[in-house]
XYZ file of C-alpha atoms in Angstrom:
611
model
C -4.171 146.076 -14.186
C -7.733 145.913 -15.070
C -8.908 149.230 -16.320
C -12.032 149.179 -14.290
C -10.251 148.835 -10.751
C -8.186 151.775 -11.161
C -10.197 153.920 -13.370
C -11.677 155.899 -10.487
C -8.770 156.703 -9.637
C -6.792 157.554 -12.995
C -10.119 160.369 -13.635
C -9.398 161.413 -9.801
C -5.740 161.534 -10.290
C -5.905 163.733 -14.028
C -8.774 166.061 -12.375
C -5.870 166.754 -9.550
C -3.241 167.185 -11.594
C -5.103 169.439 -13.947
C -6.325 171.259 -11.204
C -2.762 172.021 -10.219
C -1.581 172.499 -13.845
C -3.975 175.487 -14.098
C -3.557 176.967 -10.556
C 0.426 177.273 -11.509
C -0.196 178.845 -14.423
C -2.707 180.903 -13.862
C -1.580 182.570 -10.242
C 1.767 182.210 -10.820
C 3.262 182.114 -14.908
C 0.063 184.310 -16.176
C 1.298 187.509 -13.555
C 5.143 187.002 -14.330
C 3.794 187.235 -17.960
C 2.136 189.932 -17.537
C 4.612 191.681 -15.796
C 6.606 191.321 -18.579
C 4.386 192.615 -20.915
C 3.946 195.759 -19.424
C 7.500 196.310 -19.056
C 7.639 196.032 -22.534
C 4.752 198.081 -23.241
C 6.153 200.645 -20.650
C 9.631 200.600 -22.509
C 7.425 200.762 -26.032
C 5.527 204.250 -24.573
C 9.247 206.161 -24.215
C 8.740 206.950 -27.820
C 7.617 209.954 -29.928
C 3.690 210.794 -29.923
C 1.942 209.270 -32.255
C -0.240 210.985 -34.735
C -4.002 210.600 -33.999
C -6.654 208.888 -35.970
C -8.289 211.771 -37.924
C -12.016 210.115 -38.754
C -14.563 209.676 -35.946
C -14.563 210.037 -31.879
C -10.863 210.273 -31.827
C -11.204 213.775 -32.992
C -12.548 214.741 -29.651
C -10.662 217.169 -27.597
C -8.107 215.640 -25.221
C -5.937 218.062 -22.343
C -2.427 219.134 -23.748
C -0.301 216.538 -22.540
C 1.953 217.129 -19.247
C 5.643 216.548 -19.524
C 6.600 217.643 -15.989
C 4.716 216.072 -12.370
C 4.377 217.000 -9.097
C 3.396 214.674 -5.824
C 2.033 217.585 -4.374
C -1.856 217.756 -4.480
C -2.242 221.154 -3.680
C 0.247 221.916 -6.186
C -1.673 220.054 -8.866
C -4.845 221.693 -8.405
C -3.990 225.251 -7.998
C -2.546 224.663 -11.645
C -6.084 223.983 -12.769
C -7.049 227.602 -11.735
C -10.314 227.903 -9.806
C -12.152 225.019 -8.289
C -15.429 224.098 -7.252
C -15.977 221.466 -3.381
C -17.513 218.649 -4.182
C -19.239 217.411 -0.319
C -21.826 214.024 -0.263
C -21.877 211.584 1.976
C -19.851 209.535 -0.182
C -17.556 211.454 -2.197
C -15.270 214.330 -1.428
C -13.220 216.497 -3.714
C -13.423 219.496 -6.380
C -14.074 220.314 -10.014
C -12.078 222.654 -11.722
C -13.586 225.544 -13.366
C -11.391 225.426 -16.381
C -12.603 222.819 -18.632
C -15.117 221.883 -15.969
C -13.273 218.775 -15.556
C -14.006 216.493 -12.107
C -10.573 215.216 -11.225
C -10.407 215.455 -7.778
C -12.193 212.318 -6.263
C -12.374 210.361 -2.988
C -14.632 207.718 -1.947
C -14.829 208.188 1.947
C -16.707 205.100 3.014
C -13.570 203.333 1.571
C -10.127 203.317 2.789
C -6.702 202.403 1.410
C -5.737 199.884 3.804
C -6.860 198.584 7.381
C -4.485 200.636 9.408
C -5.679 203.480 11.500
C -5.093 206.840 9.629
C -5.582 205.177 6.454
C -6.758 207.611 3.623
C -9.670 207.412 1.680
C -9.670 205.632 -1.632
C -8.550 207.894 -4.365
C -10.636 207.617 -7.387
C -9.950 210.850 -9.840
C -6.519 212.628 -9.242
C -5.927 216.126 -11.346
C -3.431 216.407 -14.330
C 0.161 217.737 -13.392
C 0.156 214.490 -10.581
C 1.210 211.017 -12.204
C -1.311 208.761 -13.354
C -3.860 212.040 -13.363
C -7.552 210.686 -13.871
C -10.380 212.846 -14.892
C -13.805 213.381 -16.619
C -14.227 216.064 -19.217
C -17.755 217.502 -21.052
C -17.744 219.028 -23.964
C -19.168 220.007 -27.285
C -17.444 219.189 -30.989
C -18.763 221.594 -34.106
C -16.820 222.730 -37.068
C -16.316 226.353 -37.920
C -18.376 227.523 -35.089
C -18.068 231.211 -34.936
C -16.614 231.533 -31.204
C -15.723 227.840 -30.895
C -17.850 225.272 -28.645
C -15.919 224.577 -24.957
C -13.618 222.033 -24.448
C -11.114 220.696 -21.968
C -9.386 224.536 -21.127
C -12.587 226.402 -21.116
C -12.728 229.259 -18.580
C -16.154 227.878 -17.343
C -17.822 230.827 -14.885
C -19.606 229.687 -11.523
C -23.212 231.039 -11.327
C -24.978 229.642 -8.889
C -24.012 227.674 -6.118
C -20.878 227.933 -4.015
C -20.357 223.725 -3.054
C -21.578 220.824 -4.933
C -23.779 218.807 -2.919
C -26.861 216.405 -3.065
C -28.982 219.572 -2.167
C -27.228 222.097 -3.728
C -26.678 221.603 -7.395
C -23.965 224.663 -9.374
C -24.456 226.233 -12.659
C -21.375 227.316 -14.739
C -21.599 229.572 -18.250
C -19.898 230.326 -20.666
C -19.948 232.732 -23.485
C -18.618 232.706 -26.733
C -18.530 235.928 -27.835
C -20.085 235.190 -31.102
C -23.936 234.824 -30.298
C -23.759 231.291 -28.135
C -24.337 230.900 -24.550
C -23.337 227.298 -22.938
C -24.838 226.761 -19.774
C -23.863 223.864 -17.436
C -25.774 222.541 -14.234
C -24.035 219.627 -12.212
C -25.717 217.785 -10.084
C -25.194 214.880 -7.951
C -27.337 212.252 -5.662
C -26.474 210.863 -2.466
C -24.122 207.768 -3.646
C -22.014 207.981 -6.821
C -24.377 209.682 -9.495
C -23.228 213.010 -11.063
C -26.236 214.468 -13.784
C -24.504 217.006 -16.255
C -26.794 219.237 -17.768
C -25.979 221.302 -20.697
C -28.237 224.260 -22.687
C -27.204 225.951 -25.666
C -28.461 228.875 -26.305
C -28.077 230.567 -29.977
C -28.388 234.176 -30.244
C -26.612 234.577 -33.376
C -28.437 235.219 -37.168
C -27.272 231.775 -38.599
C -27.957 228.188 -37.659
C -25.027 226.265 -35.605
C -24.600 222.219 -35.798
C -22.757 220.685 -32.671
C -22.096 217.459 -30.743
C -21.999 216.715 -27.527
C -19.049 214.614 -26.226
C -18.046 213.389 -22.329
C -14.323 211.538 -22.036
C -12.816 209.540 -19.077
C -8.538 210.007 -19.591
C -6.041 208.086 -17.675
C -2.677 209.173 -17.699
C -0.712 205.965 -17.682
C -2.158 202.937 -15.789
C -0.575 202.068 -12.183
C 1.361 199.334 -12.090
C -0.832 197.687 -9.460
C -3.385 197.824 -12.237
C -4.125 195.231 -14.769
C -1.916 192.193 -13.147
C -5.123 190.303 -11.110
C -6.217 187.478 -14.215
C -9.241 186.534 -11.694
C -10.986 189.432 -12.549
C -11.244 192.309 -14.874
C -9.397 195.957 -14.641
C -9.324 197.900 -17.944
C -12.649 199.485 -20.344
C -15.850 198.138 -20.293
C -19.185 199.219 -22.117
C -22.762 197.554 -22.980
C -23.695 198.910 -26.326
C -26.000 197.574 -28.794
C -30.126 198.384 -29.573
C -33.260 197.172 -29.508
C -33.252 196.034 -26.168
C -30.319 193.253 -27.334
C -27.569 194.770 -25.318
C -23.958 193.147 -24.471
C -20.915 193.797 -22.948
C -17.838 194.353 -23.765
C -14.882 194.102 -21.587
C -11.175 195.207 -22.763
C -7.866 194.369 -20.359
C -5.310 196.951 -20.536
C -2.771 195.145 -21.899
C -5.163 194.290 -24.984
C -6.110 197.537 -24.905
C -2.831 198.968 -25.875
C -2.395 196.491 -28.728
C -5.895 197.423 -29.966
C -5.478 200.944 -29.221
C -8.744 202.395 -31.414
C -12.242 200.550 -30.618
C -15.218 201.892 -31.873
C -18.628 201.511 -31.320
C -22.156 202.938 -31.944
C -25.264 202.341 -29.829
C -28.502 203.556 -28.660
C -28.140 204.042 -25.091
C -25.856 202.234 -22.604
C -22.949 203.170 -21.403
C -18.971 203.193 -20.988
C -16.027 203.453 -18.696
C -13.139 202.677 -16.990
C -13.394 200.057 -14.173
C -10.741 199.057 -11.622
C -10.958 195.839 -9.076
C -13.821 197.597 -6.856
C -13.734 201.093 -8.455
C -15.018 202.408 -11.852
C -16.084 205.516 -13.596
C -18.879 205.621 -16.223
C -20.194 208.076 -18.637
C -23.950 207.459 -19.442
C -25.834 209.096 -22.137
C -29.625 209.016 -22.470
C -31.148 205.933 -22.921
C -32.951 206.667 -26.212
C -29.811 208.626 -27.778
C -27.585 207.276 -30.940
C -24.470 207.532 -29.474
C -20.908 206.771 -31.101
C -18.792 205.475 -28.099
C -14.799 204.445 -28.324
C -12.150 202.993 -26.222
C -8.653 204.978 -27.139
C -5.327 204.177 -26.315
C -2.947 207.566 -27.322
C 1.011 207.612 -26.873
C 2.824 210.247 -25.325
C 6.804 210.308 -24.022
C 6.278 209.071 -20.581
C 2.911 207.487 -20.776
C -0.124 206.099 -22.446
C -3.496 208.101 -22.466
C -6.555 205.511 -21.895
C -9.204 206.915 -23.075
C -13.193 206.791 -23.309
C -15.319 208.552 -25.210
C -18.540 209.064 -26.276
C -20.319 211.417 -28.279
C -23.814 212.074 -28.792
C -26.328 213.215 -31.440
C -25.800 216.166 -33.836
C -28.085 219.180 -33.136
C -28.639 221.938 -35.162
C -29.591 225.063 -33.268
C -31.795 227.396 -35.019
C -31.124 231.477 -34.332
C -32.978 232.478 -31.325
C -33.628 228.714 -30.103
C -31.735 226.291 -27.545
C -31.124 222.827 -26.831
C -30.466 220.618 -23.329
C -28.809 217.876 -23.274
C -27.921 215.645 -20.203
C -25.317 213.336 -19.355
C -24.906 211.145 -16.517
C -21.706 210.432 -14.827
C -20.823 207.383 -12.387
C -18.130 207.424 -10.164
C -17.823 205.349 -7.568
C -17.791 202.004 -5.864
C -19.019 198.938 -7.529
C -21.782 197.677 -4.861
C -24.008 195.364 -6.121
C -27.362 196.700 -4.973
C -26.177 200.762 -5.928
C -25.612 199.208 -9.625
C -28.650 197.595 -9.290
C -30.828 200.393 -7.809
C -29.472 202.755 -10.960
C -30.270 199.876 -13.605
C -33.610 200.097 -12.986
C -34.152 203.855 -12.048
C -32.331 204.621 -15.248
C -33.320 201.648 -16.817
C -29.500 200.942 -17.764
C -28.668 197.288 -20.059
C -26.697 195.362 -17.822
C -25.363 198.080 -15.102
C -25.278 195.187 -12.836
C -22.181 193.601 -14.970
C -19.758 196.212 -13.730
C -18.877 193.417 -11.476
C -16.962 191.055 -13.013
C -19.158 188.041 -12.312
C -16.718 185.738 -14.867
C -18.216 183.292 -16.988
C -19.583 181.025 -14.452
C -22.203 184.629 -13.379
C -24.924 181.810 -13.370
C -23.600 180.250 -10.265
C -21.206 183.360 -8.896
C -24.231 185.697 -8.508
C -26.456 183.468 -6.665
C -23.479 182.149 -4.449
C -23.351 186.449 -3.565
C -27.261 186.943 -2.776
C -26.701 183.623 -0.416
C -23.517 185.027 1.500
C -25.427 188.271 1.071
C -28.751 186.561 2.857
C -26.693 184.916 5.783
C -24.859 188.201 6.474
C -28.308 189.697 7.414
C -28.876 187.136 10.059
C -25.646 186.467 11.174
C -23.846 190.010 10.759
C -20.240 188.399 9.976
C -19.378 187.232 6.222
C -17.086 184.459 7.763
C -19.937 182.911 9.267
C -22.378 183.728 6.068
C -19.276 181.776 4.311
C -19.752 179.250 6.572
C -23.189 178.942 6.229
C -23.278 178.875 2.286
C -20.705 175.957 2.867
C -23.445 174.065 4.895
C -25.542 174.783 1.802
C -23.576 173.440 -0.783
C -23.332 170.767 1.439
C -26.883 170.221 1.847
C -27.837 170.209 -1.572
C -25.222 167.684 -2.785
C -25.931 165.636 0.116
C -28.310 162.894 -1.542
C -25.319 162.598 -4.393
C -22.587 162.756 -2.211
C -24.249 159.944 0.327
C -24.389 157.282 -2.214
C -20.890 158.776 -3.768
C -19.270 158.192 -0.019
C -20.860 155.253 0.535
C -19.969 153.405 -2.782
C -16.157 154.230 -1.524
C -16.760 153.187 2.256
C -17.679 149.549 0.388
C -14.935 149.531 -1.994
C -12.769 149.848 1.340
C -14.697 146.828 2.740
C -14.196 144.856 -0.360
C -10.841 145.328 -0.842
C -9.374 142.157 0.559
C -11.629 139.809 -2.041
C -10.465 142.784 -4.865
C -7.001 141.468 -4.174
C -7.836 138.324 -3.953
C -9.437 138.149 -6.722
C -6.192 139.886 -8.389
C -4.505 136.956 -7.210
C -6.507 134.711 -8.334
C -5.797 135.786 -12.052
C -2.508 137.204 -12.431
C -1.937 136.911 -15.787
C -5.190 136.884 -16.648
C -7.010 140.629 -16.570
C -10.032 139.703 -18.574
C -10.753 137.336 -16.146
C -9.715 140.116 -13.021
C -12.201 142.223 -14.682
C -15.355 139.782 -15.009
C -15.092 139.164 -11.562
C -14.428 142.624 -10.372
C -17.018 143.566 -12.358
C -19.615 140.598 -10.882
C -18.366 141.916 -7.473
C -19.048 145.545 -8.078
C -22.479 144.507 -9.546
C -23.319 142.213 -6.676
C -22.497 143.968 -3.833
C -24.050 147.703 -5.787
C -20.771 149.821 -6.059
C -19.994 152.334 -8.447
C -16.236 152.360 -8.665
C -16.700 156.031 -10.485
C -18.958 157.827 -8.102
C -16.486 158.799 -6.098
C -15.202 161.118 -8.594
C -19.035 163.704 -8.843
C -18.728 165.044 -6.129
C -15.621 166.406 -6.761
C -16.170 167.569 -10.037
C -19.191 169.409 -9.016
C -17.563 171.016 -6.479
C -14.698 172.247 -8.458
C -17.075 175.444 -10.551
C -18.761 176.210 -7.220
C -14.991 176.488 -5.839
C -14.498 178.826 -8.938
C -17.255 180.903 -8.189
C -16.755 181.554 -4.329
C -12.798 182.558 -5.214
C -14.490 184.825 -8.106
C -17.411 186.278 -5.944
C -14.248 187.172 -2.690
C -12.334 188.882 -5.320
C -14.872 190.909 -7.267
C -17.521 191.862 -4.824
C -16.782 195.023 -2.725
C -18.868 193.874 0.160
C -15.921 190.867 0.823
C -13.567 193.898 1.331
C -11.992 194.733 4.655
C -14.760 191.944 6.213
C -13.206 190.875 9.066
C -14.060 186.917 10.442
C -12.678 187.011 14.353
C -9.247 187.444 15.924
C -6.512 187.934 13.266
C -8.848 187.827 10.107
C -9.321 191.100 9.569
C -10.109 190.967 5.939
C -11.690 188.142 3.973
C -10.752 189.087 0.663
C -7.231 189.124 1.580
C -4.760 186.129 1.883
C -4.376 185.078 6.122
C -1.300 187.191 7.368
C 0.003 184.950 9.168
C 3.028 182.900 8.537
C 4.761 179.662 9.609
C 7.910 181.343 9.404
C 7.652 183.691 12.137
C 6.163 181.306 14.354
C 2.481 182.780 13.312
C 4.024 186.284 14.856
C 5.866 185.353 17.920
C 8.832 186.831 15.648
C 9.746 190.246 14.709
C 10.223 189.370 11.016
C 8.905 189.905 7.690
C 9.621 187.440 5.160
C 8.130 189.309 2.352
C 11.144 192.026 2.589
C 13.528 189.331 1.881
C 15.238 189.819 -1.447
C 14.411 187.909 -4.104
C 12.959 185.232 -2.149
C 10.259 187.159 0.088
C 7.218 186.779 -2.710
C 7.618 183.078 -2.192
C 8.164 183.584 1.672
C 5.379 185.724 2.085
C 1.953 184.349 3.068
C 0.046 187.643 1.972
C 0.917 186.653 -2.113
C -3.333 187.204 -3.117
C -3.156 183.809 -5.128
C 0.195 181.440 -6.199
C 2.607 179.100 -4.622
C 4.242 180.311 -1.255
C 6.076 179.232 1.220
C 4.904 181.237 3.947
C 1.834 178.932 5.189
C -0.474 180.489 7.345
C -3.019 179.335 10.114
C -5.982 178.628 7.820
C -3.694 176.769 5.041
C -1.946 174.337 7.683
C -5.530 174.044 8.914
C -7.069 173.301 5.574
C -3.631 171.109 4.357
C -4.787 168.963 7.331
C -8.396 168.303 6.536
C -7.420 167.606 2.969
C -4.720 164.972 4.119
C -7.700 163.275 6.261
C -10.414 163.456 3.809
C -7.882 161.838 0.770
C -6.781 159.284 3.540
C -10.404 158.305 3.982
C -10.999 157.453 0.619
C -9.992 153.974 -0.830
C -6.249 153.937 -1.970
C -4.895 153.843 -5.319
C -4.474 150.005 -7.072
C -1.231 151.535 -8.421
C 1.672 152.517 -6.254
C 2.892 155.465 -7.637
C -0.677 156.829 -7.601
C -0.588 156.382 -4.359
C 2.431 158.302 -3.811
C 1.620 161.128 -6.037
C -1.984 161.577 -3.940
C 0.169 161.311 -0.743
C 1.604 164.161 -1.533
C -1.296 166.413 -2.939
C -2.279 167.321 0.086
C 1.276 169.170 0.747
C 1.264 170.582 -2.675
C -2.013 172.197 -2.471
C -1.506 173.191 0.929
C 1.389 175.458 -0.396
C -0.579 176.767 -3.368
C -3.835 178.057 -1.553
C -1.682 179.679 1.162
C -1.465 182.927 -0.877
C -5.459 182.138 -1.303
C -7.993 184.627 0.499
C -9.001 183.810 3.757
C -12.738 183.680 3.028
C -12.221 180.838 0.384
C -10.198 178.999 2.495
C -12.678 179.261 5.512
C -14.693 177.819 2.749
C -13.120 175.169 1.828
C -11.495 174.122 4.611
C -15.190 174.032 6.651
C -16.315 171.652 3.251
C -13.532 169.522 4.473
C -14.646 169.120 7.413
C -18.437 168.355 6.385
C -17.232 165.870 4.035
C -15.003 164.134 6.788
C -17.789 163.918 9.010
C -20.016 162.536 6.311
C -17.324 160.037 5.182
C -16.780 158.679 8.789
C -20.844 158.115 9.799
C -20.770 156.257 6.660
C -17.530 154.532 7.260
C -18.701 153.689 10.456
C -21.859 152.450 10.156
C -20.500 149.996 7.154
C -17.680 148.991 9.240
C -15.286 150.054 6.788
C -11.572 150.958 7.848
C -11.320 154.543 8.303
C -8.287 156.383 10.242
C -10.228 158.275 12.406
C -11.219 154.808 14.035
C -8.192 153.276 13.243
C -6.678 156.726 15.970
C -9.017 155.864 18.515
C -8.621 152.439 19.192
C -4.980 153.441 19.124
C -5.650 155.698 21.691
C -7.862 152.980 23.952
C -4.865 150.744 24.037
C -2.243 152.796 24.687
C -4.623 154.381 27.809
C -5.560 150.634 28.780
C-alpha cells in the first residue's frame, strides 16, 4: 500500500497507541510500583537506628524518638505539658510550651471529605500520635554556659493568653548562666506564623550561636507519596543573586538520598503534601544552610527539614533578634502569590506543582479562574475554557476537518485508482499524489489537531489535580467534586442498587469507578457519555486503508472509555464538551462538502423508516 494513503493514519494510529501505552503505565504499573517500594522501604525502617551524620545541619536537635502511640489526641498533647490556643480564621490548634513546638494544626476552611460532620483537615498532629508532624525553633552553640533551647525547653508564657491575628504571645526562657531567650509568635490572618527571637547576654564573656527552625515527620502516611501526577515529598528554592530554583524531592527518593544539603541566601524550605504544605522561611538577605533529612528509627522514618541561619556572636551586655517565618497552610494560588511579593519570596508561587508543561498549566488556571468570576461554577468555567481552546485552534482545525471531509469525498476515485494499479504502487502513489494536489488535500492535517490538543489535555488533568480551588467544586446534580473521579457506576445501575463494587475483594479497585486515574471497570455517567462522543467523532473521520487499522481504531473508543473512567470529573467534562465541539465542527463541514458523515447517514435513516 502506498505509504502516502495510509500515512495519516499510521502517525494517528502510533499517537493512540502511545497515548495508551503511557496512560497504563503511568496510572496503573507506576502506583503498583510504588506500592511496592514502600513496602519495601517500610519493611527496610524495622531496623536498628542509624547513627547520624556528625558534620553540618544534621547536628541540629531532633525530639527523642517515641516508641509507644496513642490515637487519643487529648492524650497526646497533655504529654507535651502546657499548651498555648492557637484561634484565626483559618487555623485552629495549640503550641506546646515545651520546646515551643506548633504541632497541633487544623485548617478549618478545609474539610476531610464531603460528608456532613466531616472534620477539618489535619495539618500538624503532636508526637506520641502516629505519623506526629511538627515545627520546632531553636538555637545551636557549642559549650554555651547554660545551653541554648531546643526541642524540650520549658519555654515560659509572658504575655498573651491565645494566639491570634491580634494578639501575638511572648515566651522566655532563662538559662541560668547570664542568657535570656525571648520568643514572640505571631501570626496573620491566613497561614503566616512570624517567630521572633532576642538574645539577650548578660554574662562577662562573648557567646557564638545559630539559629535553626526544623519541620519532622514521623513516618509518611501511606496515602502519601503514591499520586505520580503531582508532587508530595520536600521542596525548597535556594540559590543567590536573584538566580533562584527549585528543587523538588519525592519521598521515595528521599529515603534513598536520605542527606541533601544546601546553602542559600534567602528562600525557603518545606514539606508539601497534594494541597497542603508547611514552610520555614528565613530572611531574605540571610546565608542560610538548609537540608532535607531522612533519619531511621524502629517503627518509622523521620523526614526532616532544616535550616539554619547565620552565626552571631553576642557581645556581654548586648542582644540580637532574629526572625523566622513559618507557613502552614493551604496551597492557594493567589495566598502564595500575595506572600511572594509582600515578602518578596523566589518562586513561592511553585508550591503548586504546575509540572513541566507550567507554561501552559498556569494560564489554563487564571482562565478557569477568570470564567469562575462570571459564571460562579468551575464546571461551567471548564466548559468555557473548552470553548476557548476551541476557538483558538479553530482556523487550524477548519482546514484540518475539512482536508478529511474531502478525503471522504474522494475516496471512491482513491480506490479506484488502487485498482487501477495493483501491482503497481509507484504508480498508486503518482496519482494519489496528483489527486491530493489537485483537488488541495493534506492527507496529514488531520493528525495537528490532535497533537496539539494532547499537552493542553496534560495541563487541564495537571491544573484539576494540583490546584486547591478544583477541590470539593461541585458542577450540578451528582458532581459534587470536580477533582474527584464521577461516583457513579454502571454496575449498580448508576445507584438504583444498594451495592458497592469497590468493597469487593480483590476485584473492587478495578470495579470501582472512584479509582482517581487507571483502568476500571466501573464506568460512570460522564465516561459512557464521553466513550460515546469519541466513538462519533473517530467514526466521522475517513477510515483506515488497512483493515486491521480499522479494527484496532474501532475499538479505541471502548478502550479509552474504560481508562478515563477513574479520570476526574472536571477533565472529563472537558473533554467530553471538546468532543462535542469538534463533532459539530466536523458535521457543518461534512455537510456543506457533501461528504458521508453518520450523523446524516442516521437521519435519512430515520426519514424513511417514519415515511
Amino acid at each position: 500500500m502506498p505509504p502516502h494513503d495510509n500515512s495519516r493514519n499510521t502517525i494517528l494510529f502510533v499517537v493512540i497507541a502511545g497515548i495508551m501505552l503511557i496512560a497504563y503505565s503511568f496510572f496503573v504499573m507506576e502506583p503498583q510500583a510504588e506500592k511496592r517500594r514502600a513496602a519495601q522501604q517500610a519493611a527496610a525502617a524495622q531496623t536498628a537506628e542509624g547513627p547520624a551524620a556528625a558534620t553540618g545541619i544534621t547536628g541540629t536537635a531532633a525530639a527523642a524518638p517515641v516508641t509507644t502511640f496513642t490515637t487519643d489526641r487529648r492524650t497526646a498533647l497533655a504529654q507535651g505539658g502546657l499548651r498555648v490556643p492557637i484561634q484565626t480564621p483559618t487555623l485552629t490548634g495549640s503550641l506546646s510550651l515545651r520546646g515551643s513546638r506548633i504541632d497541633d494544626l487544623f485548617l478549618t476552611r478545609y474539610r476531610e471529605t464531603l460528608e456532613a460532620g466531616s472534620p477539618p483537615v489535619e495539618l500538624f498532629r503532636p508526637e506520641g500520635m502516629r505519623h506526629g508532624y511538627q515545627a520546632q525553633f531553636g538555637w545551636n552553640g557549642a559549650n554555651v554556659p547554660g545551653g541554648v533551647p531546643g526541642p524540650t525547653t520549658p519555654w515560659r508564657l509572658t504575655q498573651g493568653a491565645t494566639l491570634t491575628p491580634t494578639t501575638p504571645i511572648t515566651l522566655t526562657w532563662d538559662n541560668g548562666a547570664g542568657m535570656r531567650f525571648t520568643r514572640r509568635i505571631a501570626i496573620d490572618d491566613q497561614y503566616m506564623f512570624a517567630v521572633t527571637d532576642t538574645v539577650a547576654n548578660f554574662s562577662p564573656t562573648p557567646i557564638t550561636i545559630r539559629p535553626y527552625a526544623r519541620l519532622e515527620r514521623q513516618g509518611v502516611p501511606a496515602d502519601l507519596g503514591r499520586n505520580q501526577i503531582l508532587h508530595e515529598g520536600a521542596i525548597g528554592t535556594f540559590g543567590e543573586d536573584g538566580a533562584y530554583s527549585t528543587e523538588q524531592l519525592k519521598y521515595g527518593a528521599w529515603v534513598k538520598k536520605p542527606v541533601q544539603e544546601h546553602q542559600s541566601t534567602g528562600g525557603w524550605l518545606g514539606i508539601t503534601d497534594k494541597y497542603w504544605m508547611a514552610a520555614l522561611i528565613p530572611s531574605q538577605d540571610e546565608r542560610i544552610e538548609a537540608g532535607f533529612l531522612v533519619t531511621e528509627r524502629p517503627q518509622f522514618n523521620v523526614h526532616s527539614v532544616i535550616m539554619q541561619g547565620a552565626e552571631h556572636t553576642i557581645a556581654p551586655n548586648t542582644q540580637i533578634t532574629e526572625t523566622t517565618r513559618l507557613f502552614a497552610g493551604a496551597k492557594r494560588k493567589e495566598i502564595l502569590s500575595a506572600y511572594e511579593q509582600a515578602l518578596d519570596l523566589p518562586r513561592f508561587i511553585y508550591a503548586i506543582d504546575w509540572g513541566f508543561l507550567f507554561f501552559l498549566t498556569r494560564p489554563i488556571f487564571i482562565v478557569v479562574e477568570f470564567f469562575y468570576g462570571i459564571l460562579g461554577n468551575f464546571g461551567l468555567a471548564i466548559l468555557a475554557l473548552t470553548l476557548t481552546v476551541r476557538l483558538i485552534m479553530f482556523p487550524l482545525a477548519n482546514k484540518s476537518y475539512e482536508s478529511m471531509s474531502k478525503m471522504r469525498v474522494l475516496a471512491p476515485r482513491m480506490e479506484e485508482i488502487k485498482k487501477k494499479h495493483p501491482d503497481d504502487p509507484p504508480a498508486q502513489q503518482k496519482e494519489l499524489m496528483a489527486l491530493y494536489q489537485k483537488e488541495k488535500i493534506n492527507p496529514l492535517a488531520g493528525c495537528l489537531p490532535l497533537l496539539l490538543q494532547i499537552p493542553v489535555f496534560y495541563a487541564v488533568y495537571k491544573m484539576l489535580s494540583v490546584t486547591i480551588e478544583m477541590r470539593h467544586q461541585p458542577f450540578f446534580g451528582w458532581l459534587q467534586d470536580l477533582s474527584a473521579p464521577d461516583p457513579t457506576n454502571i454496575l449498580t445501575l448508576f445507584g438504583l442498587i444498594p451495592w458497592d463494587p469497590g468493597a469487593t475483594p480483590i476485584i473492587g479497585s478495578f470495579l470501582a469507578s472512584g479509582t482517581s486515574g487507571g483502568f476500571t471497570l466501573g464506568l460512570s455517567v460522564l465516561a459512557i457519555v464521553y466513550g460515546l462522543t469519541m466513538w462519533l467523532q473517530m467514526a466521522m473521520s475517513p477510515p483506515a486503508p488497512d483493515p486491521m487499522q480499522r479494527k484496532i481504531f474501532a475499538f479505541m473508543p471502548v478502550i479509552f472509555t474504560f481508562i478515563m473512567a477513574g479520570f476526574p470529573a472536571g477533565l472529563l467534562i472537558y473533554w467530553g464538551w471538546s468532543n462535542v465541539l469538534t463533532i459539530i465542527q466536523q458535521y457543518v463541514i461534512m455537510h456543506r462538502l457533501k461528504a458521508e458523515n453518520p450523523i446524516d447517514t442516521f437521519i435519512e435513516r430515520m426519514k424513511k423508516a417514519k415515511a
